[in-house]
């Protein structure tokens, strides 16, 4: 009988529009022969569920890659088969089990992993798109797009590191650009050969490649083993006679100084790089405000390996300072600058000290803040709500009007699943609330049918088409407000971590896990949603 090891990740890439084949194996490994006895054929159904449709190719580890169809959910899947299974497929299946612990919008979705002894296979999301390697081969990315790609990759890496694992195989062939614009990271390794630092430095390599079309060989700098195969597939970076890496601005004109500095810091083995989550936050700041002039002053810089800041110089590389210190200084400077320009006619001499910075909503200097109006409950209508279900079959969209009908006993509910994580079929479901216009929200209360669920609140600046891809883009671009509720003790939760003075129009109540409703079944109902705003 086939044995399922649980959801997994074993993503794969290859040239061409459909980039589904793994290329993370090292080029100097001996490529095993592809076993042909008992080979599957188009039309065969594996595990009574996954129908093989088209053989895409074989990767360097001898695994066959097929495009298939999940006949139960009627969605495309990628099926990675390895001959034989059992002990020979142990590494692949272990990678699948380990990576299944990480759910992130910028990591490929994984559905199943099965060992049949004579063969083993991993079933995962089918990604219509191309690798970053292929995209850049047609033309390098502009700085804003390159920053957005690196931001997505760093976020995925941070999610992996949060579980104690590393990706260990980050290069232009394992970064996917889907047709809908989604950036997806693929083909993690589990051999333990790399470290979190390797992953973070490789993000710098991705930025370098996206902007210049050349791969800086991060693994050579670190002395590691990651991606020798991809090294032969992309042009080497430009180096001087001593072997020193040319900065991106020396290779291509028009690259902003702040990106040039950030990349070279990440690739410099003499500097201590930040954690992946800090890097993701910094790239998010650059991604969100790439057009702002204050970025010309530069992003975060890193300390030397012994944590001693470099002495400032008059040109060339700017002073290297600690991440936290620079972020704090930048924030204070920005707030002071805004206050001086907007509230102080006397000029910079009268600017307040950082400890006395005037909030944006304050009145003139020396005057008390104007009184705030009392929050009121908004009268939400049914046409201001819709269900968000990126990976679903669009059968759970009805009944959302019940969450604003004033009856806590009558609400919208999900289908019933065999696991709390929506049967491992999707990363969540939610309800989008369109307030009609930007409002200063003070709280959002949600009443559920039972405790034990996990949920969070997100916000965005626009709506997207009510389609699977539109829902996916919405979820991926919305930002979380405050902390999530994990396995909530009660059936009512209230979100109140809103930024004072900031206005919100689009809010997403996003549910990430379900409570048990009966033996081996999980579901939840959202009974009422209440929004308080000024």
mmCIF file of C-alpha atoms in Angstrom, residues 20-375:
data_model
loop_
_atom_site.group_PDB
_atom_site.id
_atom_site.type_symbol
_atom_site.label_atom_id
_atom_site.label_comp_id
_atom_site.label_asym_id
_atom_site.label_seq_id
_atom_site.Cartn_x
_atom_site.Cartn_y
_atom_site.Cartn_z
ATOM 1 C CA UNK A 20 8.614 23.091 -13.045
ATOM 2 C CA UNK A 21 11.795 21.013 -12.945
ATOM 3 C CA UNK A 22 14.338 21.069 -10.137
ATOM 4 C CA UNK A 23 17.871 22.089 -10.921
ATOM 5 C CA UNK A 24 19.225 22.322 -7.415
ATOM 6 C CA UNK A 25 21.554 19.354 -7.734
ATOM 7 C CA UNK A 26 25.242 19.974 -8.094
ATOM 8 C CA UNK A 27 26.760 19.690 -11.537
ATOM 9 C CA UNK A 28 29.713 17.643 -10.320
ATOM 10 C CA UNK A 29 27.451 14.935 -8.905
ATOM 11 C CA UNK A 30 27.159 11.735 -10.862
ATOM 12 C CA UNK A 31 23.759 11.884 -12.519
ATOM 13 C CA UNK A 32 21.915 8.608 -11.891
ATOM 14 C CA UNK A 33 20.301 6.915 -14.878
ATOM 15 C CA UNK A 34 16.563 7.388 -15.230
ATOM 16 C CA UNK A 35 14.804 4.106 -14.487
ATOM 17 C CA UNK A 36 12.413 3.120 -17.250
ATOM 18 C CA UNK A 37 10.935 -0.146 -15.973
ATOM 19 C CA UNK A 38 7.381 0.364 -14.793
ATOM 20 C CA UNK A 39 7.561 3.943 -16.034
ATOM 21 C CA UNK A 40 4.242 5.796 -15.821
ATOM 22 C CA UNK A 41 2.318 6.857 -18.891
ATOM 23 C CA UNK A 42 -0.026 9.705 -19.648
ATOM 24 C CA UNK A 43 -3.465 8.927 -18.300
ATOM 25 C CA UNK A 44 -2.250 6.826 -15.358
ATOM 26 C CA UNK A 45 -3.792 7.827 -12.022
ATOM 27 C CA UNK A 46 -1.546 7.735 -8.962
ATOM 28 C CA UNK A 47 -2.939 7.139 -5.473
ATOM 29 C CA UNK A 48 -6.418 7.021 -7.060
ATOM 30 C CA UNK A 49 -6.297 10.803 -7.372
ATOM 31 C CA UNK A 50 -3.462 12.313 -9.461
ATOM 32 C CA UNK A 51 -3.778 11.783 -13.206
ATOM 33 C CA UNK A 52 -0.563 12.147 -15.218
ATOM 34 C CA UNK A 53 -1.081 14.383 -18.238
ATOM 35 C CA UNK A 54 2.325 15.236 -19.731
ATOM 36 C CA UNK A 55 5.936 14.268 -19.053
ATOM 37 C CA UNK A 56 7.841 17.552 -18.796
ATOM 38 C CA UNK A 57 11.418 16.301 -18.353
ATOM 39 C CA UNK A 58 13.904 14.694 -15.966
ATOM 40 C CA UNK A 59 16.094 16.588 -13.544
ATOM 41 C CA UNK A 60 19.737 16.025 -12.696
ATOM 42 C CA UNK A 61 18.838 13.643 -9.854
ATOM 43 C CA UNK A 62 16.962 11.321 -12.215
ATOM 44 C CA UNK A 63 13.510 12.395 -11.080
ATOM 45 C CA UNK A 64 10.708 12.509 -13.608
ATOM 46 C CA UNK A 65 8.544 15.602 -13.660
ATOM 47 C CA UNK A 66 4.970 15.444 -14.906
ATOM 48 C CA UNK A 67 2.162 17.871 -15.341
ATOM 49 C CA UNK A 68 -0.904 16.277 -13.818
ATOM 50 C CA UNK A 69 -4.445 16.886 -12.650
ATOM 51 C CA UNK A 70 -5.934 16.366 -9.217
ATOM 52 C CA UNK A 71 -9.108 14.568 -10.323
ATOM 53 C CA UNK A 72 -10.816 15.278 -6.993
ATOM 54 C CA UNK A 73 -10.330 19.058 -6.911
ATOM 55 C CA UNK A 74 -9.904 19.411 -10.701
ATOM 56 C CA UNK A 75 -6.794 21.543 -10.499
ATOM 57 C CA UNK A 76 -3.406 21.231 -12.205
ATOM 58 C CA UNK A 77 -0.529 19.800 -10.201
ATOM 59 C CA UNK A 78 3.131 18.975 -10.692
ATOM 60 C CA UNK A 79 4.118 15.396 -9.895
ATOM 61 C CA UNK A 80 7.779 14.603 -9.188
ATOM 62 C CA UNK A 81 8.508 10.856 -9.380
ATOM 63 C CA UNK A 82 11.656 9.110 -8.248
ATOM 64 C CA UNK A 83 12.677 5.516 -8.981
ATOM 65 C CA UNK A 84 13.016 3.599 -6.791
ATOM 66 C CA UNK A 85 11.220 4.721 -3.651
ATOM 67 C CA UNK A 86 11.936 3.452 -0.171
ATOM 68 C CA UNK A 87 15.379 4.215 1.233
ATOM 69 C CA UNK A 88 16.570 5.662 -2.098
ATOM 70 C CA UNK A 89 13.895 8.367 -1.937
ATOM 71 C CA UNK A 90 14.460 9.136 1.730
ATOM 72 C CA UNK A 91 16.127 12.516 1.157
ATOM 73 C CA UNK A 92 13.398 13.689 -1.208
ATOM 74 C CA UNK A 93 10.611 12.678 1.152
ATOM 75 C CA UNK A 94 12.374 14.118 4.188
ATOM 76 C CA UNK A 95 12.700 17.409 2.337
ATOM 77 C CA UNK A 96 8.989 17.227 1.587
ATOM 78 C CA UNK A 97 8.000 16.618 5.201
ATOM 79 C CA UNK A 98 10.321 19.330 6.529
ATOM 80 C CA UNK A 99 9.207 21.965 4.050
ATOM 81 C CA UNK A 100 5.527 21.195 4.614
ATOM 82 C CA UNK A 101 5.848 23.015 7.939
ATOM 83 C CA UNK A 102 6.280 26.316 6.107
ATOM 84 C CA UNK A 103 3.255 28.001 4.550
ATOM 85 C CA UNK A 104 3.962 31.289 2.811
ATOM 86 C CA UNK A 105 2.512 32.986 -0.292
ATOM 87 C CA UNK A 106 5.977 33.148 -1.873
ATOM 88 C CA UNK A 107 6.707 29.445 -1.403
ATOM 89 C CA UNK A 108 5.290 26.881 -3.805
ATOM 90 C CA UNK A 109 2.223 25.073 -2.466
ATOM 91 C CA UNK A 110 2.556 21.376 -1.629
ATOM 92 C CA UNK A 111 -0.262 18.830 -1.548
ATOM 93 C CA UNK A 112 1.062 15.299 -0.980
ATOM 94 C CA UNK A 113 4.115 13.020 -0.719
ATOM 95 C CA UNK A 114 3.786 9.262 -1.242
ATOM 96 C CA UNK A 115 6.222 6.321 -1.093
ATOM 97 C CA UNK A 116 5.241 3.159 -3.007
ATOM 98 C CA UNK A 117 8.640 1.473 -2.488
ATOM 99 C CA UNK A 118 9.222 0.909 -6.217
ATOM 100 C CA UNK A 119 8.714 4.641 -6.707
ATOM 101 C CA UNK A 120 8.041 7.745 -4.636
ATOM 102 C CA UNK A 121 6.438 11.005 -5.681
ATOM 103 C CA UNK A 122 5.684 14.477 -4.426
ATOM 104 C CA UNK A 123 2.577 16.329 -5.596
ATOM 105 C CA UNK A 124 2.652 20.096 -5.499
ATOM 106 C CA UNK A 125 1.373 23.297 -6.985
ATOM 107 C CA UNK A 126 1.710 23.737 -10.735
ATOM 108 C CA UNK A 127 3.193 27.159 -11.450
ATOM 109 C CA UNK A 128 2.493 28.689 -14.845
ATOM 110 C CA UNK A 129 5.428 30.975 -15.398
ATOM 111 C CA UNK A 130 9.186 31.136 -15.853
ATOM 112 C CA UNK A 131 12.275 31.220 -13.702
ATOM 113 C CA UNK A 132 14.016 34.485 -12.940
ATOM 114 C CA UNK A 133 16.900 33.144 -15.025
ATOM 115 C CA UNK A 134 14.680 33.018 -18.090
ATOM 116 C CA UNK A 135 13.037 36.370 -17.454
ATOM 117 C CA UNK A 136 16.355 38.180 -17.057
ATOM 118 C CA UNK A 137 17.786 36.424 -20.125
ATOM 119 C CA UNK A 138 15.288 38.501 -22.120
ATOM 120 C CA UNK A 139 16.248 41.727 -20.359
ATOM 121 C CA UNK A 140 17.355 42.858 -16.908
ATOM 122 C CA UNK A 141 14.761 44.166 -14.471
ATOM 123 C CA UNK A 142 14.305 47.791 -13.547
ATOM 124 C CA UNK A 143 15.283 48.670 -9.940
ATOM 125 C CA UNK A 144 11.694 48.769 -8.650
ATOM 126 C CA UNK A 145 10.834 45.335 -10.046
ATOM 127 C CA UNK A 146 14.125 43.835 -8.883
ATOM 128 C CA UNK A 147 13.471 45.170 -5.383
ATOM 129 C CA UNK A 148 9.950 43.685 -5.387
ATOM 130 C CA UNK A 149 11.299 40.263 -6.414
ATOM 131 C CA UNK A 150 14.001 40.340 -3.728
ATOM 132 C CA UNK A 151 11.441 41.458 -1.142
ATOM 133 C CA UNK A 152 9.249 38.440 -1.920
ATOM 134 C CA UNK A 153 12.228 36.067 -1.822
ATOM 135 C CA UNK A 154 13.500 37.471 1.483
ATOM 136 C CA UNK A 155 10.033 37.085 3.006
ATOM 137 C CA UNK A 156 9.927 33.420 1.964
ATOM 138 C CA UNK A 157 13.428 32.854 3.344
ATOM 139 C CA UNK A 158 12.442 34.496 6.644
ATOM 140 C CA UNK A 159 9.471 32.128 6.920
ATOM 141 C CA UNK A 160 11.748 29.135 6.345
ATOM 142 C CA UNK A 161 14.291 30.338 8.905
ATOM 143 C CA UNK A 162 11.524 30.853 11.473
ATOM 144 C CA UNK A 163 11.064 27.056 11.528
ATOM 145 C CA UNK A 164 14.762 26.422 12.099
ATOM 146 C CA UNK A 165 15.422 25.297 8.528
ATOM 147 C CA UNK A 166 17.367 26.857 5.665
ATOM 148 C CA UNK A 167 16.625 26.907 1.955
ATOM 149 C CA UNK A 168 20.201 26.302 0.856
ATOM 150 C CA UNK A 169 19.514 26.451 -2.876
ATOM 151 C CA UNK A 170 18.616 30.029 -3.772
ATOM 152 C CA UNK A 171 19.615 31.099 -7.289
ATOM 153 C CA UNK A 172 17.981 32.477 -10.479
ATOM 154 C CA UNK A 173 16.664 29.048 -11.426
ATOM 155 C CA UNK A 174 14.753 28.466 -8.198
ATOM 156 C CA UNK A 175 13.029 31.864 -8.157
ATOM 157 C CA UNK A 176 9.832 31.617 -10.177
ATOM 158 C CA UNK A 177 7.904 34.490 -11.745
ATOM 159 C CA UNK A 178 4.335 33.292 -12.260
ATOM 160 C CA UNK A 179 2.171 34.603 -15.106
ATOM 161 C CA UNK A 180 0.051 36.534 -12.594
ATOM 162 C CA UNK A 181 3.158 38.299 -11.248
ATOM 163 C CA UNK A 182 3.520 36.186 -8.108
ATOM 164 C CA UNK A 183 7.105 35.450 -7.065
ATOM 165 C CA UNK A 184 7.565 31.871 -5.837
ATOM 166 C CA UNK A 185 10.631 30.272 -4.296
ATOM 167 C CA UNK A 186 11.254 26.627 -5.137
ATOM 168 C CA UNK A 187 13.538 23.605 -4.642
ATOM 169 C CA UNK A 188 14.769 23.828 -1.057
ATOM 170 C CA UNK A 189 17.464 21.366 0.031
ATOM 171 C CA UNK A 190 17.726 19.501 3.343
ATOM 172 C CA UNK A 191 21.283 18.207 3.295
ATOM 173 C CA UNK A 192 22.363 20.719 5.937
ATOM 174 C CA UNK A 193 25.257 21.988 3.848
ATOM 175 C CA UNK A 194 24.198 25.635 4.042
ATOM 176 C CA UNK A 195 23.382 28.161 6.760
ATOM 177 C CA UNK A 196 20.915 31.031 7.254
ATOM 178 C CA UNK A 197 23.740 33.413 6.355
ATOM 179 C CA UNK A 198 24.099 31.645 2.995
ATOM 180 C CA UNK A 199 20.433 32.263 2.247
ATOM 181 C CA UNK A 200 20.612 35.942 3.211
ATOM 182 C CA UNK A 201 23.713 36.564 1.113
ATOM 183 C CA UNK A 202 22.065 34.760 -1.784
ATOM 184 C CA UNK A 203 19.258 37.342 -1.722
ATOM 185 C CA UNK A 204 21.982 39.859 -2.562
ATOM 186 C CA UNK A 205 22.966 37.595 -5.426
ATOM 187 C CA UNK A 206 19.381 37.555 -6.692
ATOM 188 C CA UNK A 207 19.301 41.370 -6.642
ATOM 189 C CA UNK A 208 22.669 41.538 -8.425
ATOM 190 C CA UNK A 209 21.503 39.131 -11.113
ATOM 191 C CA UNK A 210 18.110 40.781 -11.617
ATOM 192 C CA UNK A 211 19.749 44.179 -12.176
ATOM 193 C CA UNK A 212 22.796 43.131 -14.213
ATOM 194 C CA UNK A 213 22.096 39.737 -15.770
ATOM 195 C CA UNK A 214 25.235 38.324 -14.090
ATOM 196 C CA UNK A 215 25.418 35.899 -11.173
ATOM 197 C CA UNK A 216 27.961 36.908 -8.496
ATOM 198 C CA UNK A 217 28.483 33.306 -7.314
ATOM 199 C CA UNK A 218 27.606 33.831 -3.709
ATOM 200 C CA UNK A 219 28.578 30.247 -2.932
ATOM 201 C CA UNK A 220 32.139 30.889 -4.118
ATOM 202 C CA UNK A 221 32.419 33.851 -1.742
ATOM 203 C CA UNK A 222 31.169 31.761 1.156
ATOM 204 C CA UNK A 223 33.029 28.604 0.265
ATOM 205 C CA UNK A 224 29.759 26.676 0.188
ATOM 206 C CA UNK A 225 28.257 24.224 -2.263
ATOM 207 C CA UNK A 226 24.962 25.853 -3.236
ATOM 208 C CA UNK A 227 24.030 25.771 -6.904
ATOM 209 C CA UNK A 228 27.089 24.789 -8.897
ATOM 210 C CA UNK A 229 24.661 23.682 -11.577
ATOM 211 C CA UNK A 230 23.115 27.143 -11.960
ATOM 212 C CA UNK A 231 26.600 28.666 -12.036
ATOM 213 C CA UNK A 232 27.096 27.224 -15.488
ATOM 214 C CA UNK A 233 23.683 28.372 -16.681
ATOM 215 C CA UNK A 234 24.060 32.140 -16.173
ATOM 216 C CA UNK A 235 26.856 34.613 -17.027
ATOM 217 C CA UNK A 236 29.533 35.124 -14.413
ATOM 218 C CA UNK A 237 29.792 38.502 -12.727
ATOM 219 C CA UNK A 238 32.406 41.007 -13.885
ATOM 220 C CA UNK A 239 35.570 41.053 -11.781
ATOM 221 C CA UNK A 240 38.778 43.026 -11.847
ATOM 222 C CA UNK A 241 42.287 41.563 -12.175
ATOM 223 C CA UNK A 242 42.394 40.779 -8.455
ATOM 224 C CA UNK A 243 39.084 38.968 -8.597
ATOM 225 C CA UNK A 244 37.123 41.693 -6.803
ATOM 226 C CA UNK A 245 33.457 41.823 -7.768
ATOM 227 C CA UNK A 246 32.332 44.812 -9.827
ATOM 228 C CA UNK A 247 29.513 46.775 -8.201
ATOM 229 C CA UNK A 248 26.167 46.751 -10.042
ATOM 230 C CA UNK A 249 26.512 50.462 -10.897
ATOM 231 C CA UNK A 250 29.806 49.652 -12.616
ATOM 232 C CA UNK A 251 28.052 47.074 -14.798
ATOM 233 C CA UNK A 252 24.879 48.965 -15.617
ATOM 234 C CA UNK A 253 24.007 52.636 -15.477
ATOM 235 C CA UNK A 254 20.927 53.895 -13.653
ATOM 236 C CA UNK A 255 21.029 51.621 -10.610
ATOM 237 C CA UNK A 256 20.246 53.674 -7.471
ATOM 238 C CA UNK A 257 23.080 54.105 -5.017
ATOM 239 C CA UNK A 258 21.043 52.667 -2.143
ATOM 240 C CA UNK A 259 20.513 49.389 -4.015
ATOM 241 C CA UNK A 260 24.139 49.244 -5.102
ATOM 242 C CA UNK A 261 25.266 49.664 -1.483
ATOM 243 C CA UNK A 262 22.806 47.122 -0.129
ATOM 244 C CA UNK A 263 23.842 44.473 -2.658
ATOM 245 C CA UNK A 264 27.547 44.946 -2.087
ATOM 246 C CA UNK A 265 27.054 44.777 1.682
ATOM 247 C CA UNK A 266 25.182 41.489 1.342
ATOM 248 C CA UNK A 267 27.941 40.031 -0.837
ATOM 249 C CA UNK A 268 30.834 41.248 1.325
ATOM 250 C CA UNK A 269 32.095 38.360 3.534
ATOM 251 C CA UNK A 270 33.746 40.903 5.850
ATOM 252 C CA UNK A 271 30.361 42.281 6.907
ATOM 253 C CA UNK A 272 27.850 40.652 9.222
ATOM 254 C CA UNK A 273 24.544 40.400 7.413
ATOM 255 C CA UNK A 274 21.175 40.872 9.177
ATOM 256 C CA UNK A 275 18.649 38.131 9.732
ATOM 257 C CA UNK A 276 16.273 37.313 6.889
ATOM 258 C CA UNK A 277 13.310 38.997 8.574
ATOM 259 C CA UNK A 278 15.253 42.245 9.042
ATOM 260 C CA UNK A 279 16.362 42.143 5.409
ATOM 261 C CA UNK A 280 12.784 41.458 4.289
ATOM 262 C CA UNK A 281 11.563 44.463 6.282
ATOM 263 C CA UNK A 282 14.209 46.696 4.717
ATOM 264 C CA UNK A 283 13.417 45.476 1.202
ATOM 265 C CA UNK A 284 9.747 46.022 1.978
ATOM 266 C CA UNK A 285 10.506 49.637 2.890
ATOM 267 C CA UNK A 286 12.427 50.130 -0.342
ATOM 268 C CA UNK A 287 9.746 48.304 -2.324
ATOM 269 C CA UNK A 288 6.922 50.425 -0.901
ATOM 270 C CA UNK A 289 8.714 53.750 -1.234
ATOM 271 C CA UNK A 290 11.089 53.292 -4.161
ATOM 272 C CA UNK A 291 10.070 56.624 -5.642
ATOM 273 C CA UNK A 292 10.573 58.669 -2.475
ATOM 274 C CA UNK A 293 13.508 61.050 -2.614
ATOM 275 C CA UNK A 294 14.578 60.377 0.955
ATOM 276 C CA UNK A 295 15.825 56.968 -0.211
ATOM 277 C CA UNK A 296 18.722 58.755 -1.908
ATOM 278 C CA UNK A 297 20.299 58.988 1.537
ATOM 279 C CA UNK A 298 20.700 55.214 1.508
ATOM 280 C CA UNK A 299 19.207 52.152 3.182
ATOM 281 C CA UNK A 300 20.491 50.187 6.134
ATOM 282 C CA UNK A 301 24.181 49.338 6.139
ATOM 283 C CA UNK A 302 25.851 46.492 7.995
ATOM 284 C CA UNK A 303 28.625 46.301 10.540
ATOM 285 C CA UNK A 304 31.958 44.660 9.972
ATOM 286 C CA UNK A 305 32.413 41.086 11.127
ATOM 287 C CA UNK A 306 33.865 42.255 14.470
ATOM 288 C CA UNK A 307 30.937 44.727 14.861
ATOM 289 C CA UNK A 308 33.292 47.726 14.671
ATOM 290 C CA UNK A 309 31.841 50.478 12.448
ATOM 291 C CA UNK A 310 34.036 51.603 9.569
ATOM 292 C CA UNK A 311 35.446 55.145 9.658
ATOM 293 C CA UNK A 312 33.540 57.492 7.306
ATOM 294 C CA UNK A 313 35.259 58.299 4.031
ATOM 295 C CA UNK A 314 34.824 61.117 1.545
ATOM 296 C CA UNK A 315 33.411 59.118 -1.342
ATOM 297 C CA UNK A 316 33.091 55.476 -2.261
ATOM 298 C CA UNK A 317 31.319 53.235 0.248
ATOM 299 C CA UNK A 318 29.367 55.075 2.932
ATOM 300 C CA UNK A 319 29.844 54.569 6.663
ATOM 301 C CA UNK A 320 28.699 51.145 7.864
ATOM 302 C CA UNK A 321 26.524 51.287 10.956
ATOM 303 C CA UNK A 322 24.253 48.926 12.805
ATOM 304 C CA UNK A 323 20.870 48.015 11.410
ATOM 305 C CA UNK A 324 18.775 48.949 14.417
ATOM 306 C CA UNK A 325 20.603 52.209 15.033
ATOM 307 C CA UNK A 326 20.211 53.424 11.462
ATOM 308 C CA UNK A 327 16.541 52.518 11.283
ATOM 309 C CA UNK A 328 15.895 54.440 14.494
ATOM 310 C CA UNK A 329 17.860 57.468 13.296
ATOM 311 C CA UNK A 330 16.117 57.388 9.919
ATOM 312 C CA UNK A 331 12.677 57.281 11.548
ATOM 313 C CA UNK A 332 13.415 60.116 13.934
ATOM 314 C CA UNK A 333 14.950 62.196 11.148
ATOM 315 C CA UNK A 334 11.955 61.637 8.904
ATOM 316 C CA UNK A 335 9.461 62.636 11.604
ATOM 317 C CA UNK A 336 11.469 65.720 12.504
ATOM 318 C CA UNK A 337 11.783 66.682 8.836
ATOM 319 C CA UNK A 338 8.061 66.341 8.259
ATOM 320 C CA UNK A 339 7.306 68.411 11.342
ATOM 321 C CA UNK A 340 9.710 71.183 10.334
ATOM 322 C CA UNK A 341 8.388 71.418 6.792
ATOM 323 C CA UNK A 342 4.707 71.266 7.671
ATOM 324 C CA UNK A 343 4.332 72.946 11.057
ATOM 325 C CA UNK A 344 7.235 75.301 11.715
ATOM 326 C CA UNK A 345 7.393 78.616 9.761
ATOM 327 C CA UNK A 346 10.465 79.699 11.696
ATOM 328 C CA UNK A 347 12.768 77.321 9.867
ATOM 329 C CA UNK A 348 15.048 74.495 11.024
ATOM 330 C CA UNK A 349 16.341 76.420 14.020
ATOM 331 C CA UNK A 350 13.019 75.925 15.773
ATOM 332 C CA UNK A 351 12.770 72.197 15.053
ATOM 333 C CA UNK A 352 11.936 70.161 18.160
ATOM 334 C CA UNK A 353 14.308 67.598 19.568
ATOM 335 C CA UNK A 354 13.479 63.948 18.786
ATOM 336 C CA UNK A 355 11.968 63.511 22.237
ATOM 337 C CA UNK A 356 9.558 66.368 21.544
ATOM 338 C CA UNK A 357 8.572 65.510 17.995
ATOM 339 C CA UNK A 358 5.024 66.719 17.304
ATOM 340 C CA UNK A 359 2.606 64.017 16.024
ATOM 341 C CA UNK A 360 1.264 64.508 12.533
ATOM 342 C CA UNK A 361 -2.248 65.256 13.780
ATOM 343 C CA UNK A 362 -1.172 67.870 16.313
ATOM 344 C CA UNK A 363 -2.042 71.530 15.928
ATOM 345 C CA UNK A 364 0.364 74.460 15.708
ATOM 346 C CA UNK A 365 3.354 74.591 18.018
ATOM 347 C CA UNK A 366 2.311 75.087 21.636
ATOM 348 C CA UNK A 367 -1.374 74.349 20.951
ATOM 349 C CA UNK A 368 -3.131 71.237 22.280
ATOM 350 C CA UNK A 369 -4.185 68.498 19.910
ATOM 351 C CA UNK A 370 -7.748 68.868 18.618
ATOM 352 C CA UNK A 371 -10.218 66.566 20.361
ATOM 353 C CA UNK A 372 -10.873 63.281 18.574
ATOM 354 C CA UNK A 373 -14.386 62.385 17.564
ATOM 355 C CA UNK A 374 -15.978 59.376 19.245
ATOM 356 C CA UNK A 375 -15.770 56.120 17.224
#
